[in-house]
Coordinates of N, CA and C in Angstrom, one line a residue:
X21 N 21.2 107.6 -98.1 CA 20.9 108.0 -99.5 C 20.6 109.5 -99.6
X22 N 20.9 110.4 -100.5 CA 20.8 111.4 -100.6 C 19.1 111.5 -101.1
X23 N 18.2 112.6 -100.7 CA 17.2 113.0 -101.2 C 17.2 114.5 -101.5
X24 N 17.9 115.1 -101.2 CA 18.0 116.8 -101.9 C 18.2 116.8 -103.0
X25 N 17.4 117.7 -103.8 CA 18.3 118.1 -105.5 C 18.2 119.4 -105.2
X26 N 19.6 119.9 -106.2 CA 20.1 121.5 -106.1 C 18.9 121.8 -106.0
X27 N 17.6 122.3 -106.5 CA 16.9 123.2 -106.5 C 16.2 123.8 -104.9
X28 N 16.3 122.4 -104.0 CA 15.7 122.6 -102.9 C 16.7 123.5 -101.5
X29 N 18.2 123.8 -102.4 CA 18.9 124.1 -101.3 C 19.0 125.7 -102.2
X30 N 18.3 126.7 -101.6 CA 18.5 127.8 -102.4 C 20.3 128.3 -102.6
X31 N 20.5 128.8 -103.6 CA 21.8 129.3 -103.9 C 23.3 128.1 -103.4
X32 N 23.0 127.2 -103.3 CA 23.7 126.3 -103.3 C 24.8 126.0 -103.9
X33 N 24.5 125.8 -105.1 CA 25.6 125.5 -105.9 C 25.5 126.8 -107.6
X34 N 24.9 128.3 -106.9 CA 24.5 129.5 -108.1 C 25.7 129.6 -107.8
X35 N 26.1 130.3 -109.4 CA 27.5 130.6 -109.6 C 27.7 132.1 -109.5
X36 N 28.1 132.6 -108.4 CA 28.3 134.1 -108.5 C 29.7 134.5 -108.1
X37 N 30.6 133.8 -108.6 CA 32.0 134.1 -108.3 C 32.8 134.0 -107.6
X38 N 32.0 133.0 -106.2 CA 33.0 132.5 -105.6 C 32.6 131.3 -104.9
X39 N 33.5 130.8 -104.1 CA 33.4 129.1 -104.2 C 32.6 128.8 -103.0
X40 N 32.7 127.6 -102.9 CA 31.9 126.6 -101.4 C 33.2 126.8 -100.9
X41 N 32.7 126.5 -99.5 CA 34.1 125.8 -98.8 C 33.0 125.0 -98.2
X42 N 33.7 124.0 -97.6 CA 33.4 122.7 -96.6 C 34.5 122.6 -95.2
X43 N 34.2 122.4 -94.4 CA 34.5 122.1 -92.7 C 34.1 121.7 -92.1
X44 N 35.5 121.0 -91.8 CA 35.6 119.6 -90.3 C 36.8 120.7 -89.3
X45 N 36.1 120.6 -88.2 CA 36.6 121.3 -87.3 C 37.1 119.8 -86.4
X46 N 38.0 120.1 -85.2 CA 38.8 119.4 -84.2 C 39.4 118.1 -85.4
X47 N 40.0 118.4 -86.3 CA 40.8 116.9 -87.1 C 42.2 116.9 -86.3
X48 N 42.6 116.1 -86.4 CA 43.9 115.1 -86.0 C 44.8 114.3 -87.0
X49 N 45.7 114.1 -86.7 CA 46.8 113.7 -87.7 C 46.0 112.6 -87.8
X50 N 45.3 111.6 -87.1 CA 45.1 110.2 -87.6 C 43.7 110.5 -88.3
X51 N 42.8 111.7 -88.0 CA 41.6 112.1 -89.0 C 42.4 112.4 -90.7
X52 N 43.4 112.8 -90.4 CA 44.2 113.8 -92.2 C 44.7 112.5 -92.7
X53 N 44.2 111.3 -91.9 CA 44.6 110.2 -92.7 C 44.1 109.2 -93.2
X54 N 43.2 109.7 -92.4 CA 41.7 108.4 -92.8 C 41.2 109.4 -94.1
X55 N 41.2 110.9 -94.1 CA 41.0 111.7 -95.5 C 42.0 111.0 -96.3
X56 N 42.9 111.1 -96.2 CA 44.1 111.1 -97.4 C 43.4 109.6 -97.7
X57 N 43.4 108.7 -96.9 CA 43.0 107.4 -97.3 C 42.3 107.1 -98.5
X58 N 41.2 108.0 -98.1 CA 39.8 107.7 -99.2 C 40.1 108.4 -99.9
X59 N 40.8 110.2 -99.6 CA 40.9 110.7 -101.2 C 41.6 110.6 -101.8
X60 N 42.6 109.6 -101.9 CA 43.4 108.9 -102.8 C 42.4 107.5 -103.8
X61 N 42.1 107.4 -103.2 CA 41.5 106.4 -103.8 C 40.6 106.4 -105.0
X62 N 39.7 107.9 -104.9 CA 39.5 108.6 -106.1 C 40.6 109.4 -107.0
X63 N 39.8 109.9 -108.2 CA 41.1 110.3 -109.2 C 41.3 111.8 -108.7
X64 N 42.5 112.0 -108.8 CA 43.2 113.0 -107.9 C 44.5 113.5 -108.8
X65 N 44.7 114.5 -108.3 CA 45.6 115.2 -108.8 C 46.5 115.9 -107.3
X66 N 47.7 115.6 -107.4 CA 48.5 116.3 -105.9 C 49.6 117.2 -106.4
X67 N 49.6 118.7 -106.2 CA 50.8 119.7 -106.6 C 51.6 120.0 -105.1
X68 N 53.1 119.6 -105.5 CA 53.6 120.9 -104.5 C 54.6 121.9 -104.9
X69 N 53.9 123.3 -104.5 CA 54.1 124.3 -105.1 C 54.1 124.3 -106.7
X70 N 52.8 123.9 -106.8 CA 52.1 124.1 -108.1 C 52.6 123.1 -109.4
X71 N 53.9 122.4 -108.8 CA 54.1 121.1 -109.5 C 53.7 119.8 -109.4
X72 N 53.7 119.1 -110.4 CA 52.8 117.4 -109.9 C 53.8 116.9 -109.2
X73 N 53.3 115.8 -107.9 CA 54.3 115.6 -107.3 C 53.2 114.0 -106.9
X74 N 54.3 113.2 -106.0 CA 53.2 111.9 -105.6 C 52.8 112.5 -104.6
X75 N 51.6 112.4 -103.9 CA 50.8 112.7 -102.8 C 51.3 112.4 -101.6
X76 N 52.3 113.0 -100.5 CA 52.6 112.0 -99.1 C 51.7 111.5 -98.2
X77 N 51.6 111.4 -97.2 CA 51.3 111.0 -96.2 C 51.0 112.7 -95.5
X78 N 49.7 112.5 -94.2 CA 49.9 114.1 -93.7 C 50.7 114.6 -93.0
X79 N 51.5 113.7 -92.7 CA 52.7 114.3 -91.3 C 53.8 114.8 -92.0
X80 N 54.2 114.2 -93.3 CA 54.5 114.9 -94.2 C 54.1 116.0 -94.7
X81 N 52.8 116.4 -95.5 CA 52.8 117.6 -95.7 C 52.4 118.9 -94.7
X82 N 51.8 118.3 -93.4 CA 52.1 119.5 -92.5 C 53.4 120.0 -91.6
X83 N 54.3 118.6 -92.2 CA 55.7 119.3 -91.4 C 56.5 119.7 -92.6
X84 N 55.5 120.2 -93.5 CA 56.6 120.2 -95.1 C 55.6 122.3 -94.8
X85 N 55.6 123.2 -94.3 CA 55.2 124.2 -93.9 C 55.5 125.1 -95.2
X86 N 57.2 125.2 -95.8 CA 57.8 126.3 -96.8 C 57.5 125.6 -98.3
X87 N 56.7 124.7 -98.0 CA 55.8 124.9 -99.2 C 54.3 124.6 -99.6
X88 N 53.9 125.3 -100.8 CA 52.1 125.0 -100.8 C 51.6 123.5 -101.4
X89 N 50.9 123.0 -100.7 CA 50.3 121.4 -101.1 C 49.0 121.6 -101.3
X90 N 48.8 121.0 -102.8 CA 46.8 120.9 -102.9 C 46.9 119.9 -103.3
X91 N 45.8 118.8 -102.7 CA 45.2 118.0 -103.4 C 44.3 118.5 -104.0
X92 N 43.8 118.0 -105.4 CA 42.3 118.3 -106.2 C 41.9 117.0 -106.7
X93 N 40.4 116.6 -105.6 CA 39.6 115.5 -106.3 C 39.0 116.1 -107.1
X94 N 38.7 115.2 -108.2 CA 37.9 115.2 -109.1 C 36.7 113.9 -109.0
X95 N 35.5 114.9 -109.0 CA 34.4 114.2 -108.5 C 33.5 114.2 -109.8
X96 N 33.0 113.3 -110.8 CA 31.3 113.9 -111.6 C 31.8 115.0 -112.3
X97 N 33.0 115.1 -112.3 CA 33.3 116.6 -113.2 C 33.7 117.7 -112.4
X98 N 33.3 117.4 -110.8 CA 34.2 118.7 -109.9 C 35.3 118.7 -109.7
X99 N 35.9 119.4 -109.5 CA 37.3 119.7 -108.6 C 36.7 120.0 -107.2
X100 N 37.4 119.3 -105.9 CA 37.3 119.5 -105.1 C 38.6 119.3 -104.2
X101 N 38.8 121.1 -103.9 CA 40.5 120.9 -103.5 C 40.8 121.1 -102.2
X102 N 41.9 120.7 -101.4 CA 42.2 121.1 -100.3 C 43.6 121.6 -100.2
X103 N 43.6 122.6 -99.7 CA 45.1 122.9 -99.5 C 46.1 123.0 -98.2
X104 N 45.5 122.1 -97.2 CA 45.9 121.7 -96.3 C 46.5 123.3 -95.3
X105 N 45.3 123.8 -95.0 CA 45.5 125.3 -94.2 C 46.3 124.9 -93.2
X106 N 45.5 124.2 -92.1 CA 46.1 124.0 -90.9 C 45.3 122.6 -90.4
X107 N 46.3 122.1 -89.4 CA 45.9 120.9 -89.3 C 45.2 120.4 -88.5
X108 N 44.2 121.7 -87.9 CA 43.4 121.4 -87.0 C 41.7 121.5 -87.6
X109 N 42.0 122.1 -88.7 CA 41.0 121.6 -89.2 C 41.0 121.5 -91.2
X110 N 40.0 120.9 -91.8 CA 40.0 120.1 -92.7 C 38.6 121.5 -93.7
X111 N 39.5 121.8 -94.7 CA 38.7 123.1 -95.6 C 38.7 122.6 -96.8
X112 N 37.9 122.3 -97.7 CA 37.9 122.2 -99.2 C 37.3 123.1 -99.9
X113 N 37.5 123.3 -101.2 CA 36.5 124.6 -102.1 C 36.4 124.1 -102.9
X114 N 35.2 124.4 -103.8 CA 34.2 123.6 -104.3 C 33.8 124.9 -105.5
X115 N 34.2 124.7 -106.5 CA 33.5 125.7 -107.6 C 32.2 125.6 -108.2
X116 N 31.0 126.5 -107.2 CA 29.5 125.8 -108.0 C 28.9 125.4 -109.5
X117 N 29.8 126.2 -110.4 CA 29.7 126.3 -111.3 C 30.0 124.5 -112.0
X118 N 30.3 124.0 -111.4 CA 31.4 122.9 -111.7 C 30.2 121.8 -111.4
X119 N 29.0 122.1 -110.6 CA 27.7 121.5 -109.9 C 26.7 121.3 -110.2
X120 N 26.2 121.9 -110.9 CA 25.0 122.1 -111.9 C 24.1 120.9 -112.1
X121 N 25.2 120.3 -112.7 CA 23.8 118.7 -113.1 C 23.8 117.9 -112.1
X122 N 22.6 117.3 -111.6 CA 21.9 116.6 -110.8 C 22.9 115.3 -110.5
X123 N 23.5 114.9 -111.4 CA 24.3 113.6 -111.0 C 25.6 114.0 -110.3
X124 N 26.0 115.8 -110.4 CA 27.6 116.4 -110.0 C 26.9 116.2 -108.5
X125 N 25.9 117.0 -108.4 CA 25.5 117.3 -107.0 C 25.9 116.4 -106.1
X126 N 24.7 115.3 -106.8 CA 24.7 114.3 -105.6 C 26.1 113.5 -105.6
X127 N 27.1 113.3 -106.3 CA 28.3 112.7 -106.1 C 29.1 113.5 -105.2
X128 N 28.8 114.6 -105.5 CA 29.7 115.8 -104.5 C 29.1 115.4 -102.8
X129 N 28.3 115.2 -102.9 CA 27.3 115.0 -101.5 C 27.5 113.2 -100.9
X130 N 27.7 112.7 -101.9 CA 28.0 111.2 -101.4 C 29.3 111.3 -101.1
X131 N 30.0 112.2 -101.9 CA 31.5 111.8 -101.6 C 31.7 112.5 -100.0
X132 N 31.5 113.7 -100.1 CA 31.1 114.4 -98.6 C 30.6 113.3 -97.6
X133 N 29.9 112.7 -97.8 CA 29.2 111.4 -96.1 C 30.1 110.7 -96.2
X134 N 30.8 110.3 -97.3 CA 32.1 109.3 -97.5 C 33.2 110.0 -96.4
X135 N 33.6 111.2 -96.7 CA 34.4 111.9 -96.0 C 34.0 112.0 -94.2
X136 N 32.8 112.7 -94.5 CA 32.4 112.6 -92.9 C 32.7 111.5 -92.4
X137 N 31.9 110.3 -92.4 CA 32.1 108.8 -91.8 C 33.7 108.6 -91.7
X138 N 34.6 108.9 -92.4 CA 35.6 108.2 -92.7 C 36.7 109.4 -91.7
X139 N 36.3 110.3 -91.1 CA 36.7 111.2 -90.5 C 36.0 111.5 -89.0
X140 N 35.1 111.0 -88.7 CA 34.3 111.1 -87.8 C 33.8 112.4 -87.4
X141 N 33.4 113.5 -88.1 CA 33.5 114.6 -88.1 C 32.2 115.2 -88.8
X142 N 31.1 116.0 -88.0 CA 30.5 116.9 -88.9 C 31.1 117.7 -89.7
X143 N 30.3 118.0 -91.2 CA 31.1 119.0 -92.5 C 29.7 119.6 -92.3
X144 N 29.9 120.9 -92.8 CA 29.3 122.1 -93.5 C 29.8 122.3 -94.7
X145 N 29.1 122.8 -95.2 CA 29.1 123.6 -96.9 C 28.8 124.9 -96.2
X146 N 29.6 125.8 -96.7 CA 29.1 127.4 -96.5 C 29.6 128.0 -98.0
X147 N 29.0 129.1 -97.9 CA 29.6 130.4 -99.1 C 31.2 130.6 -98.7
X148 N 32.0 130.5 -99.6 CA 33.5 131.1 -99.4 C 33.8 131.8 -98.3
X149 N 34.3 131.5 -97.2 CA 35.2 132.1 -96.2 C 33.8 132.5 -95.2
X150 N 32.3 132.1 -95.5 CA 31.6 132.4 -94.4 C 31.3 131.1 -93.6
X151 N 32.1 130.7 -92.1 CA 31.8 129.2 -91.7 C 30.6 129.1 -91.0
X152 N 30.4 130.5 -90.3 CA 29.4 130.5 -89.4 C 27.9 130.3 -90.1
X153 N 28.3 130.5 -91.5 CA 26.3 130.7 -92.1 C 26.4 129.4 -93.2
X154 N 26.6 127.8 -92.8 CA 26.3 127.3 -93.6 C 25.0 126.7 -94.7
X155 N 25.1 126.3 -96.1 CA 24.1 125.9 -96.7 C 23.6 124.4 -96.2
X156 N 24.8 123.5 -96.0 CA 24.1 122.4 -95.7 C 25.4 121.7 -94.6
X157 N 24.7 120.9 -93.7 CA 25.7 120.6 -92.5 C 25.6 118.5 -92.4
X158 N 26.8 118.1 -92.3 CA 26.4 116.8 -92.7 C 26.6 116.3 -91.2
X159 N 25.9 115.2 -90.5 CA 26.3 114.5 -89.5 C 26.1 112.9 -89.8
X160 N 27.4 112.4 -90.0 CA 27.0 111.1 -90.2 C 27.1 110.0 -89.1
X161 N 26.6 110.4 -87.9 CA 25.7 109.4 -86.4 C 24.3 109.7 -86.7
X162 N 23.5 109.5 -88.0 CA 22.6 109.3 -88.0 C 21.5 110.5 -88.3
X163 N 22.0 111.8 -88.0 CA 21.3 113.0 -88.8 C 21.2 113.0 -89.9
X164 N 22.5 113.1 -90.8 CA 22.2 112.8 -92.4 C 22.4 114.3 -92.5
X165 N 21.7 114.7 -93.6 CA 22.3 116.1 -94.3 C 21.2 117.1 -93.5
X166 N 21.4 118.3 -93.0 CA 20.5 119.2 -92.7 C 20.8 120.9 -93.5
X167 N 20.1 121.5 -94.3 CA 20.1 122.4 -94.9 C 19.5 123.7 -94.3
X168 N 19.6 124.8 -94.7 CA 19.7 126.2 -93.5 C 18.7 126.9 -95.0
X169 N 17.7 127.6 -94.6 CA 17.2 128.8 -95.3 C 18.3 129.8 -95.2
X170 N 17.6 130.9 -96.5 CA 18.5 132.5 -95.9 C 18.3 132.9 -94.3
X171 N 17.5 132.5 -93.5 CA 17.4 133.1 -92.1 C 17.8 132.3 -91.3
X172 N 18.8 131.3 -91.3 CA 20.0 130.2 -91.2 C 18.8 129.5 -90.1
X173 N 18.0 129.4 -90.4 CA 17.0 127.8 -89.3 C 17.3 126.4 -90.6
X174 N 17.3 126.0 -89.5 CA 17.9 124.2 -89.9 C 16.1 123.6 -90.4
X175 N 16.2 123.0 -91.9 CA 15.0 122.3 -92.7 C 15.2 120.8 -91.8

């Protein structure tokens, strides 16, 4: 069960122009499918090359290279999208702005342990394109969520 509310993760989900990302590092074709699994199953939207298309399977869209694939969950009112970088590891972005109220957060955060578990995989939350200085790091063997001050020590 989640016990953080935005206020306690400073700058978390402040909106100053640019997004979250989240990562799972070492994923595997059978990890991009236990993802695809579950995020299908929420409401979703899947473009390729910016058209609606039905969602494949991963071995499909990473041997589909000459063109762009995003999934976008919609979570509580977020968009949370993936554009399938590389297939070694697993990146979403997350617009804070989109986060605000107390019931986006925590759905964005449940859906996140959903993901972890279902991936076997610690996630981080960082600031856009910074992986090394995450806000919050998820391990689901039993750590649960751990969040980082500005002087990145683990609460």
């Amino acid at each position: 069960m989640i016990h953080l509310e935005p206020k306690q993760i400073s700058d978390l989900w402040q909106v100053d122009g640019s997004l979250r990302d989240v990562y799972a590092k070492q994923m595997t074709m059978d990890r991009w499918e236990a993802f695809l699994s579950l995020a299908l199953r929420v409401e979703y939207r899947y473009t390729s090359d910016g058209e609606p298309a039905t969602a494949p399977d991963a071995r499909t869209i990473f041997g589909d290279r000459n063109h762009s694939h995003l999934l976008t969950l919609l979570i509580a009112g977020a968009q949370i999208n993936c554009h399938f970088f590389t297939e070694s590891e697993l990146e979403l972005d997350i617009d804070p702005g989109e986060v605000l109220a107390a019931n986006a957060h925590a759905a964005v955060l449940r859906f996140l342990e959903t993901v972890g578990a279902a991936i076997q995989l610690p996630l981080s939350i960082t600031p856009e394109n910074f992986q090394s200085s995450p806000y919050l790091s998820y391990e689901s063997e039993g750590a649960g969520w751990t969040w980082y001050d500005a002087n990145s020590s683990a609460k």
